[in-house]
XYZ file of C-alpha atoms in Angstrom:
559
model
C -0.017 0.087 -0.025
C 3.119 2.269 0.128
C 4.251 5.131 2.126
C 2.013 7.528 4.234
C -0.077 9.998 2.113
C 1.901 12.959 0.855
C -1.033 15.168 1.693
C -0.890 14.210 5.345
C 0.512 17.161 7.448
C 4.281 16.737 8.309
C 3.652 16.886 12.061
C 1.320 13.866 11.691
C 3.847 11.960 9.521
C 6.386 12.645 12.325
C 4.147 11.502 15.122
C 3.548 8.223 13.299
C 7.141 7.631 12.313
C 8.230 7.848 16.060
C 5.737 5.111 16.826
C 7.065 2.855 13.923
C 4.377 3.641 11.426
C 5.886 4.596 8.146
C 3.572 2.969 5.636
C -0.123 3.201 4.869
C -0.693 -0.536 5.526
C 0.218 0.020 9.174
C -2.925 2.223 9.501
C -5.136 -0.321 7.988
C -6.754 -1.927 11.041
C -9.196 -4.307 9.425
C -9.696 -7.727 10.899
C -8.389 -9.380 7.819
C -4.778 -8.386 8.872
C -4.978 -10.369 12.186
C -2.647 -13.364 12.190
C -4.280 -16.779 11.953
C -5.344 -18.446 15.161
C -3.464 -21.649 14.164
C -0.212 -19.817 15.016
C -1.166 -19.871 18.675
C 0.325 -23.139 19.955
C -2.280 -25.568 21.148
C -5.036 -23.411 19.914
C -6.481 -25.871 17.529
C -6.155 -28.673 20.089
C -8.019 -26.640 22.678
C -10.642 -25.625 20.158
C -11.427 -29.281 19.259
C -11.613 -30.471 22.945
C -14.111 -27.411 23.767
C -16.234 -28.244 20.550
C -16.329 -31.788 21.700
C -17.757 -30.496 25.088
C -20.294 -28.483 23.330
C -21.486 -31.238 21.240
C -21.706 -33.659 24.124
C -23.309 -31.095 26.398
C -20.598 -31.480 28.916
C -20.372 -29.105 31.839
C -17.948 -26.289 31.071
C -16.614 -24.003 33.847
C -14.628 -20.794 33.003
C -12.038 -19.987 35.676
C -11.672 -16.165 35.493
C -9.571 -13.485 37.297
C -10.511 -10.667 39.398
C -9.470 -7.739 37.076
C -11.173 -6.172 33.967
C -9.235 -8.384 31.632
C -10.386 -11.491 33.478
C -13.997 -10.202 33.730
C -14.237 -9.527 29.966
C -12.548 -12.745 29.175
C -15.002 -14.571 31.350
C -18.028 -12.774 29.965
C -16.714 -13.332 26.423
C -16.210 -17.033 26.874
C -19.554 -17.600 28.484
C -21.757 -15.674 26.139
C -20.025 -16.935 23.069
C -20.012 -20.698 24.042
C -23.713 -20.346 24.846
C -24.252 -18.772 21.386
C -22.432 -21.692 20.001
C -24.852 -24.198 21.641
C -23.327 -24.972 25.014
C -26.081 -25.375 27.655
C -23.916 -26.193 30.692
C -21.647 -23.122 31.207
C -20.671 -21.685 34.450
C -17.965 -19.696 35.793
C -15.686 -19.457 38.919
C -13.693 -16.339 39.827
C -11.203 -16.594 42.788
C -11.798 -14.199 45.587
C -8.880 -11.770 45.791
C -8.868 -11.952 49.549
C -9.565 -15.626 50.451
C -8.573 -17.496 47.286
C -5.463 -15.650 45.847
C -4.817 -15.513 42.212
C -5.813 -18.009 39.450
C -6.849 -21.670 39.533
C -6.502 -23.104 42.859
C -7.601 -26.360 44.375
C -10.417 -24.350 46.127
C -11.573 -23.086 42.687
C -11.422 -26.623 41.220
C -13.709 -27.727 44.045
C -16.182 -24.982 43.234
C -16.112 -26.090 39.571
C -16.781 -29.712 40.574
C -19.805 -28.613 42.525
C -21.111 -26.777 39.478
C -20.924 -30.045 37.561
C -17.977 -29.143 35.411
C -16.303 -31.865 33.034
C -14.010 -29.258 31.381
C -12.347 -26.335 32.987
C -11.042 -23.246 30.979
C -8.871 -20.787 32.489
C -8.880 -17.225 31.113
C -6.264 -14.542 31.841
C -4.707 -16.965 34.203
C -3.468 -20.494 34.657
C 0.156 -20.540 33.364
C 1.547 -20.709 36.851
C -1.303 -22.592 38.546
C 0.378 -26.071 38.937
C -1.498 -26.974 42.158
C -4.936 -26.224 40.619
C -4.198 -28.042 37.434
C -3.033 -31.077 39.317
C -6.182 -30.995 41.654
C -8.441 -30.905 38.440
C -6.506 -33.762 36.704
C -6.893 -35.787 40.135
C -10.716 -34.990 39.925
C -10.935 -36.229 36.320
C -11.370 -32.698 34.813
C -9.608 -31.712 31.722
C -7.998 -28.161 32.059
C -7.431 -25.830 29.094
C -5.201 -22.892 30.078
C -5.783 -19.708 28.131
C -3.426 -17.078 29.351
C -0.962 -14.285 28.412
C 1.305 -14.024 31.484
C 4.933 -15.007 31.383
C 5.521 -18.767 31.785
C 7.888 -20.175 34.418
C 10.495 -22.771 34.143
C 7.826 -25.608 34.144
C 4.365 -25.590 32.497
C 1.399 -27.030 34.393
C 0.161 -30.429 33.116
C -2.999 -29.158 31.402
C -4.635 -30.801 28.490
C -3.834 -27.661 26.345
C -2.039 -24.459 26.969
C -2.885 -21.452 24.702
C -0.473 -18.630 25.648
C 1.798 -16.660 23.286
C 4.368 -16.315 25.896
C 5.093 -19.946 26.388
C 8.313 -21.156 24.933
C 6.746 -23.188 22.169
C 4.542 -20.567 20.734
C 5.423 -18.532 17.601
C 2.591 -16.289 17.656
C 3.696 -12.904 16.387
C 2.061 -10.810 19.148
C 3.453 -11.382 22.663
C 1.488 -8.459 23.939
C -2.083 -9.805 23.378
C -4.167 -9.553 26.470
C -6.047 -12.443 28.092
C -9.330 -11.418 26.495
C -7.555 -11.472 23.107
C -6.135 -14.972 23.763
C -9.826 -16.143 24.592
C -11.263 -14.493 21.475
C -8.522 -16.373 19.301
C -9.447 -19.765 21.003
C -13.102 -18.906 20.015
C -12.055 -18.403 16.354
C -10.407 -21.800 16.488
C -13.679 -23.318 17.801
C -15.671 -21.811 15.016
C -13.254 -23.131 12.416
C -13.443 -26.512 13.933
C -17.314 -26.354 13.843
C -17.304 -25.553 10.121
C -15.292 -28.798 9.587
C -17.969 -30.597 11.354
C -20.957 -28.645 9.995
C -21.922 -27.720 13.613
C -24.178 -24.691 14.345
C -21.273 -22.942 16.084
C -19.816 -22.191 12.699
C -22.475 -19.620 12.075
C -21.694 -17.388 15.088
C -20.485 -13.900 14.202
C -17.663 -13.278 16.598
C -17.429 -9.668 15.579
C -20.456 -8.979 17.834
C -18.191 -9.454 20.819
C -15.236 -7.279 19.701
C -16.497 -4.460 22.240
C -15.591 -6.780 25.091
C -12.184 -7.634 23.449
C -11.442 -3.944 23.139
C -12.446 -3.065 26.640
C -10.326 -5.858 28.121
C -7.352 -5.160 26.074
C -7.177 -1.461 26.988
C -7.968 -2.168 30.675
C -5.070 -4.529 30.932
C -2.635 -1.918 29.730
C -0.972 -4.173 27.342
C 1.246 -2.878 24.449
C -0.910 -1.709 21.498
C 1.078 -3.591 18.871
C -0.467 -4.291 15.472
C -2.701 -7.004 16.711
C -4.033 -5.248 19.651
C -4.542 -1.977 17.565
C -6.838 -4.071 15.195
C -8.706 -5.452 18.084
C -9.290 -2.234 19.916
C -10.018 -0.233 16.860
C -12.673 -2.795 15.580
C -14.332 -2.876 19.133
C -14.359 0.924 19.269
C -15.912 1.214 15.831
C -18.682 -1.163 16.705
C -19.469 0.814 19.778
C -19.496 4.138 17.873
C -21.745 2.607 15.337
C -24.378 1.683 17.947
C -23.481 -2.026 18.317
C -22.801 -2.252 21.976
C -23.813 -4.870 24.701
C -26.165 -3.412 27.402
C -23.472 -3.762 30.055
C -20.900 -1.620 28.304
C -23.596 0.925 27.225
C -24.779 1.139 30.915
C -21.042 1.851 32.069
C -20.854 4.485 29.404
C -24.038 5.978 30.473
C -23.091 6.114 34.233
C -19.656 7.642 33.387
C -21.360 10.145 31.050
C -19.477 9.067 27.901
C -20.947 9.385 24.459
C -20.795 6.044 22.778
C -20.623 7.676 19.217
C -17.440 9.420 20.237
C -15.702 6.935 22.528
C -11.944 6.848 22.492
C -9.593 3.981 23.746
C -8.778 6.271 26.853
C -12.448 6.157 27.941
C -11.983 2.310 28.475
C -8.961 2.886 30.612
C -9.990 5.958 32.643
C -13.768 5.415 33.007
C -15.021 1.859 32.446
C -12.037 -0.296 33.568
C -11.811 1.227 36.996
C -15.621 0.485 37.700
C -15.233 -3.136 36.669
C -11.891 -3.473 38.641
C -13.607 -1.894 41.735
C -15.776 -5.036 42.074
C -12.765 -7.274 42.195
C -10.889 -4.932 44.524
C -13.566 -4.289 47.169
C -16.217 -7.027 46.648
C -16.778 -9.903 44.116
C -15.898 -9.669 40.488
C -18.985 -11.562 39.783
C -20.718 -8.227 39.844
C -18.568 -6.891 36.941
C -18.995 -10.105 34.902
C -22.703 -10.125 35.480
C -22.827 -6.451 34.266
C -21.138 -7.499 31.078
C -23.313 -10.603 30.589
C -26.651 -8.562 31.110
C -28.931 -8.976 28.378
C -31.552 -6.355 29.277
C -30.809 -2.510 29.672
C -32.587 -2.279 32.973
C -30.500 -5.106 34.580
C -27.252 -3.669 33.169
C -28.078 -0.209 34.483
C -28.487 -1.645 38.034
C -25.251 -3.414 37.906
C -23.401 -0.374 36.335
C -24.874 1.781 39.198
C -23.495 -0.667 41.773
C -20.142 -0.682 40.139
C -20.092 3.082 40.060
C -20.848 3.168 43.886
C -18.054 0.735 44.486
C -15.708 2.745 42.554
C -16.537 5.810 44.650
C -15.721 3.909 47.769
C -12.397 2.596 46.036
C -11.419 6.139 45.387
C -11.972 7.331 48.964
C -9.869 4.263 50.330
C -7.236 5.060 47.653
C -7.117 8.664 48.596
C -6.469 7.915 52.202
C -3.651 5.340 51.323
C -2.168 7.753 48.839
C -1.887 10.530 51.529
C -0.367 8.006 53.911
C 2.040 6.751 51.386
C 3.207 10.247 50.502
C 3.820 11.143 54.087
C 5.727 7.918 54.408
C 7.955 8.633 51.333
C 8.388 12.268 52.442
C 9.701 11.080 55.790
C 12.129 8.627 53.943
C 13.335 11.804 52.008
C 13.901 13.745 55.100
C 15.886 10.847 56.718
C 18.260 10.438 53.794
C 20.088 12.395 51.071
C 17.814 10.885 48.356
C 15.142 8.428 47.892
C 16.099 4.746 47.564
C 15.986 3.176 44.093
C 12.984 1.228 45.000
C 10.111 2.046 47.441
C 8.835 -0.742 49.627
C 5.784 0.631 51.610
C 3.482 -0.958 54.222
C 0.893 0.377 56.671
C -1.364 -1.816 58.927
C -4.500 0.050 57.795
C -4.143 -0.284 54.021
C -6.660 -2.198 52.006
C -5.278 -5.022 50.035
C -7.762 -4.497 47.156
C -6.339 -1.011 46.504
C -2.496 -1.504 46.860
C -1.942 -1.785 43.271
C -3.502 1.495 42.393
C -1.610 3.195 45.236
C 1.698 1.612 44.013
C 1.069 3.103 40.601
C 0.260 6.576 41.949
C 3.322 6.724 44.219
C 5.463 5.454 41.187
C 4.091 8.341 39.153
C 4.587 10.875 41.917
C 8.246 10.115 42.888
C 9.300 8.252 39.699
C 10.527 5.177 41.713
C 9.598 1.552 41.228
C 7.215 0.929 44.166
C 5.887 -2.027 46.114
C 3.055 -1.681 48.364
C 1.887 -4.179 50.966
C -1.249 -4.777 52.916
C -2.332 -7.617 55.290
C -4.165 -10.421 53.489
C -6.834 -12.664 54.914
C -4.275 -15.625 55.220
C -2.015 -13.745 57.535
C 0.449 -12.994 54.762
C 1.320 -9.634 53.418
C -0.025 -9.095 49.925
C 2.226 -6.994 47.717
C 1.544 -5.163 44.588
C 4.437 -3.718 42.466
C 4.596 -1.207 39.634
C 7.929 -0.233 37.889
C 9.603 2.377 35.666
C 11.355 1.961 32.451
C 14.628 0.227 33.089
C 13.517 -2.173 35.662
C 11.816 -5.580 34.952
C 9.737 -6.011 38.095
C 9.139 -9.753 37.691
C 12.694 -10.318 37.062
C 13.648 -8.387 40.107
C 11.344 -10.493 42.252
C 12.888 -13.633 40.617
C 16.348 -12.354 41.438
C 15.384 -11.792 45.154
C 13.904 -15.261 45.283
C 17.058 -16.804 43.884
C 19.199 -14.949 46.354
C 17.032 -15.897 49.405
C 14.514 -18.633 48.466
C 12.723 -18.480 51.707
C 11.764 -14.896 51.601
C 8.814 -14.723 49.228
C 5.964 -17.218 49.358
C 4.826 -16.605 45.792
C 5.179 -14.113 43.027
C 4.314 -13.438 39.314
C 3.699 -10.778 36.783
C 5.126 -8.646 34.110
C 7.919 -6.174 33.492
C 5.922 -3.175 34.708
C 3.553 -4.751 37.235
C 3.831 -7.720 39.474
C 2.332 -9.332 42.698
C 3.724 -11.225 45.622
C 3.085 -12.579 49.086
C 5.420 -12.976 51.987
C 5.168 -13.409 55.841
C 5.320 -9.979 57.705
C 8.392 -10.984 59.586
C 10.192 -11.199 56.193
C 9.365 -7.685 55.156
C 12.550 -5.948 56.468
C 14.879 -8.348 54.813
C 12.898 -8.321 51.711
C 13.098 -4.517 51.482
C 16.805 -4.659 51.896
C 17.324 -7.218 49.313
C 14.943 -5.744 46.838
C 16.464 -2.275 47.208
C 19.946 -3.852 46.638
C 18.898 -5.470 43.426
C 17.296 -2.184 42.222
C 20.373 -0.304 42.968
C 22.530 -2.758 40.958
C 20.098 -2.820 37.921
C 19.147 0.937 37.629
C 21.455 3.616 36.376
C 21.256 7.172 37.369
C 19.375 8.171 34.252
C 16.608 5.777 34.920
C 15.698 7.575 38.076
C 15.255 10.884 36.446
C 11.809 11.672 35.327
C 11.482 12.399 31.652
C 8.666 14.123 29.909
C 8.381 13.169 26.235
C 6.925 15.618 23.679
C 6.088 15.470 19.864
C 7.163 19.032 19.784
C 5.592 22.399 19.315
C 2.425 23.098 17.342
C 1.703 26.196 15.178
C -1.656 27.961 15.610
C -3.350 25.960 12.685
C -3.250 22.822 14.668
C -5.540 24.181 17.404
C -8.495 23.473 15.070
C -11.258 20.834 15.136
C -10.418 19.252 11.777
C -6.697 18.785 12.860
C -7.710 17.146 16.184
C -10.315 14.940 14.356
C -7.545 13.865 11.959
C -5.335 13.163 14.888
C -7.968 11.059 16.586
C -8.543 8.870 13.477
C -4.928 7.754 13.665
C -5.503 6.067 16.979
C -6.422 4.041 18.942
C -3.584 5.363 21.256
C -2.340 3.639 24.434
C 0.368 1.721 26.044
C 3.325 1.302 23.561
C 1.570 3.528 21.013
C 1.292 6.709 23.265
C -1.171 9.516 22.427
C 0.756 12.515 21.182
C 1.892 15.015 23.633
C 3.036 18.616 22.536
C 4.909 21.383 24.445
C 4.857 25.163 24.084
C 4.941 28.443 26.002
C 1.568 30.190 26.339
C 0.236 33.426 27.919
C -2.311 32.703 30.675
C -5.336 34.869 30.030
C -7.733 33.378 32.711
C -7.302 30.867 35.565
C -9.996 29.350 37.727
C -10.526 26.348 39.805
C -13.459 23.855 38.793
C -14.655 20.790 40.285
C -12.714 21.354 43.575
C -9.163 20.980 42.297
C -8.991 21.252 38.471
C -7.473 24.320 36.893
C -9.437 25.609 34.006
C -7.334 27.924 31.732
C -7.749 30.280 28.769
C -4.399 30.435 26.924
C -3.097 32.475 24.009
C -0.210 31.341 21.766
C 2.487 33.603 20.441
C 0.646 34.008 17.179
C -2.447 35.195 18.876
C -4.593 32.054 18.796
C -6.893 31.760 21.947
C -7.460 28.136 23.237
C -9.022 26.481 26.289
C -7.164 24.164 28.533
C -7.625 22.142 31.757
C -5.267 20.678 34.299
C -6.568 17.989 36.615
C -5.702 17.632 40.433
C -3.403 20.720 40.696
C -1.674 21.778 43.791
C -4.085 24.278 45.258
C -1.255 25.982 47.154
C 0.267 27.041 43.829
C -2.784 27.495 41.511
C -4.439 29.685 40.640
C -1.801 32.363 40.646
C -2.664 35.555 38.885
C 0.904 36.828 39.205
C 2.053 34.279 36.621
C 1.638 35.746 33.161
C 3.256 32.822 31.064
C 3.789 29.114 31.565
C 5.363 26.281 29.720
C 3.000 23.392 29.080
C 3.090 19.824 27.997
C -0.312 18.891 26.813
C -2.540 16.609 24.609
C -5.127 17.807 22.225
C -8.758 16.849 22.667
C -12.330 17.958 21.631
C -14.662 19.321 24.099
C -18.229 18.734 23.365
C -20.599 21.005 25.215
C -24.120 22.191 24.598
C -24.092 21.197 20.847
C -20.733 22.980 20.202
C -17.201 21.421 19.751
C -14.002 23.284 20.388
C -10.443 22.265 20.988
C -9.116 21.875 24.472
C -5.639 21.257 25.695
C -5.367 18.465 28.438
C -2.405 19.741 30.548
C 0.008 16.964 31.510
C 2.824 19.363 33.004
C 2.449 22.959 33.917
C 5.600 25.032 34.492
C 5.246 28.694 35.388
C 7.426 31.342 33.761
C 7.743 34.525 35.738
């Protein structure tokens, strides 16, 4: 298809080139360009076994996970398998507090009680050896569908579909759990065609809204495969093809389905689904996504919205506590350690991951936060910065002192672990030492990336619309950010702590801007006439009018 169009503005060509897009074909996000499901190791084997279960009307239990990727994966599997003719489909989701992560012997018992003959894990399973062994002992076949990194040994499952297992040559290693589940369903449909079974007639595109939501929610890299899956799901929602549960979540968060962007999944919908798994039972999130009536979906969405409000209150208290903790660390030493390991008795184990992420962003340090779990162990959630692979760090600590950590797992940028409280001081020492050895000084300096300055012609609705069409933007394919010096025409606080601005460019263009959660001791400040901004472009739709607004990421006063 050749190079990018010559009539495309140079600034847009540069933005795409920095993200590895230099040819028109890279912008063609049609489903035809997805790699074939047969490239996923064991996908065809798994598909044949699941189709046999559908034909024989065996009991199928989906073992999910307690985050949005797990919830969307579970809802996807259940609804599609039922559409394919399965009549005995159930699900089990481990409780974050009492069961821990993934397929455990307790979850296997629950599946047995539901009459399962076949157990399918989604977004989990690659490290669940005890659970798979328990299922095998009970006479249940286990099909693992997962995307997390594999350990040295794989569990003895009937089939393992995971692009990150050693035997798999699938070109995308970044596909989310819901994406893997979608690919297995593609395999089932193909197997059904060979047998002339009714499952062959199912249009899987109907479920791409779920796939898109789960993919963005799990913050996986938006490589070519994920960009196609997300774009196709977004397009269906914009065109009015949206399941009641997602529509209800859009309504409760005041999002317009016709204008939805990938960022709406990440900042509005996913936190509400995740709130169920963090504070209550992820079954609430799954049932919302499975709802077939608008009224039922609205009730679930409202409950999720209320839970998210509770989560935000808990998180706010924990963040304040963590900030005070870190500030004291800085007072006691010349500089912050290379890695922050934080624990307070009052912290809630369902929210520690969010707090770790916020503290990491605030202080630009890899952060591990701990809270007491129901089993007496400390549950830890880790978030990292570029330059430090968090799961590798935990594995290194474990290899140095095998008795410190009870269990761990995760990715480069996020991981989880458990350990006895008595081991925390030694773990902190060991983890900080590994971080000091692995990180260089430049890694610990916050960097703000910009795609450059814009001239006045770019602050127009057509330009921003053209920019939006180049998405979806997200992890690994970042939304463009720009910088520039602006005169501050107006400053005022809205919504308690958000700074609303009217700005003027050097060439006299006036534009609105908003900076969220500003320091109220510094803003507004009418003595400041100019400021340097790093910002993103967005369209603000209000009372039937559309105008350009700058979403301020960094605000530096210039006296």
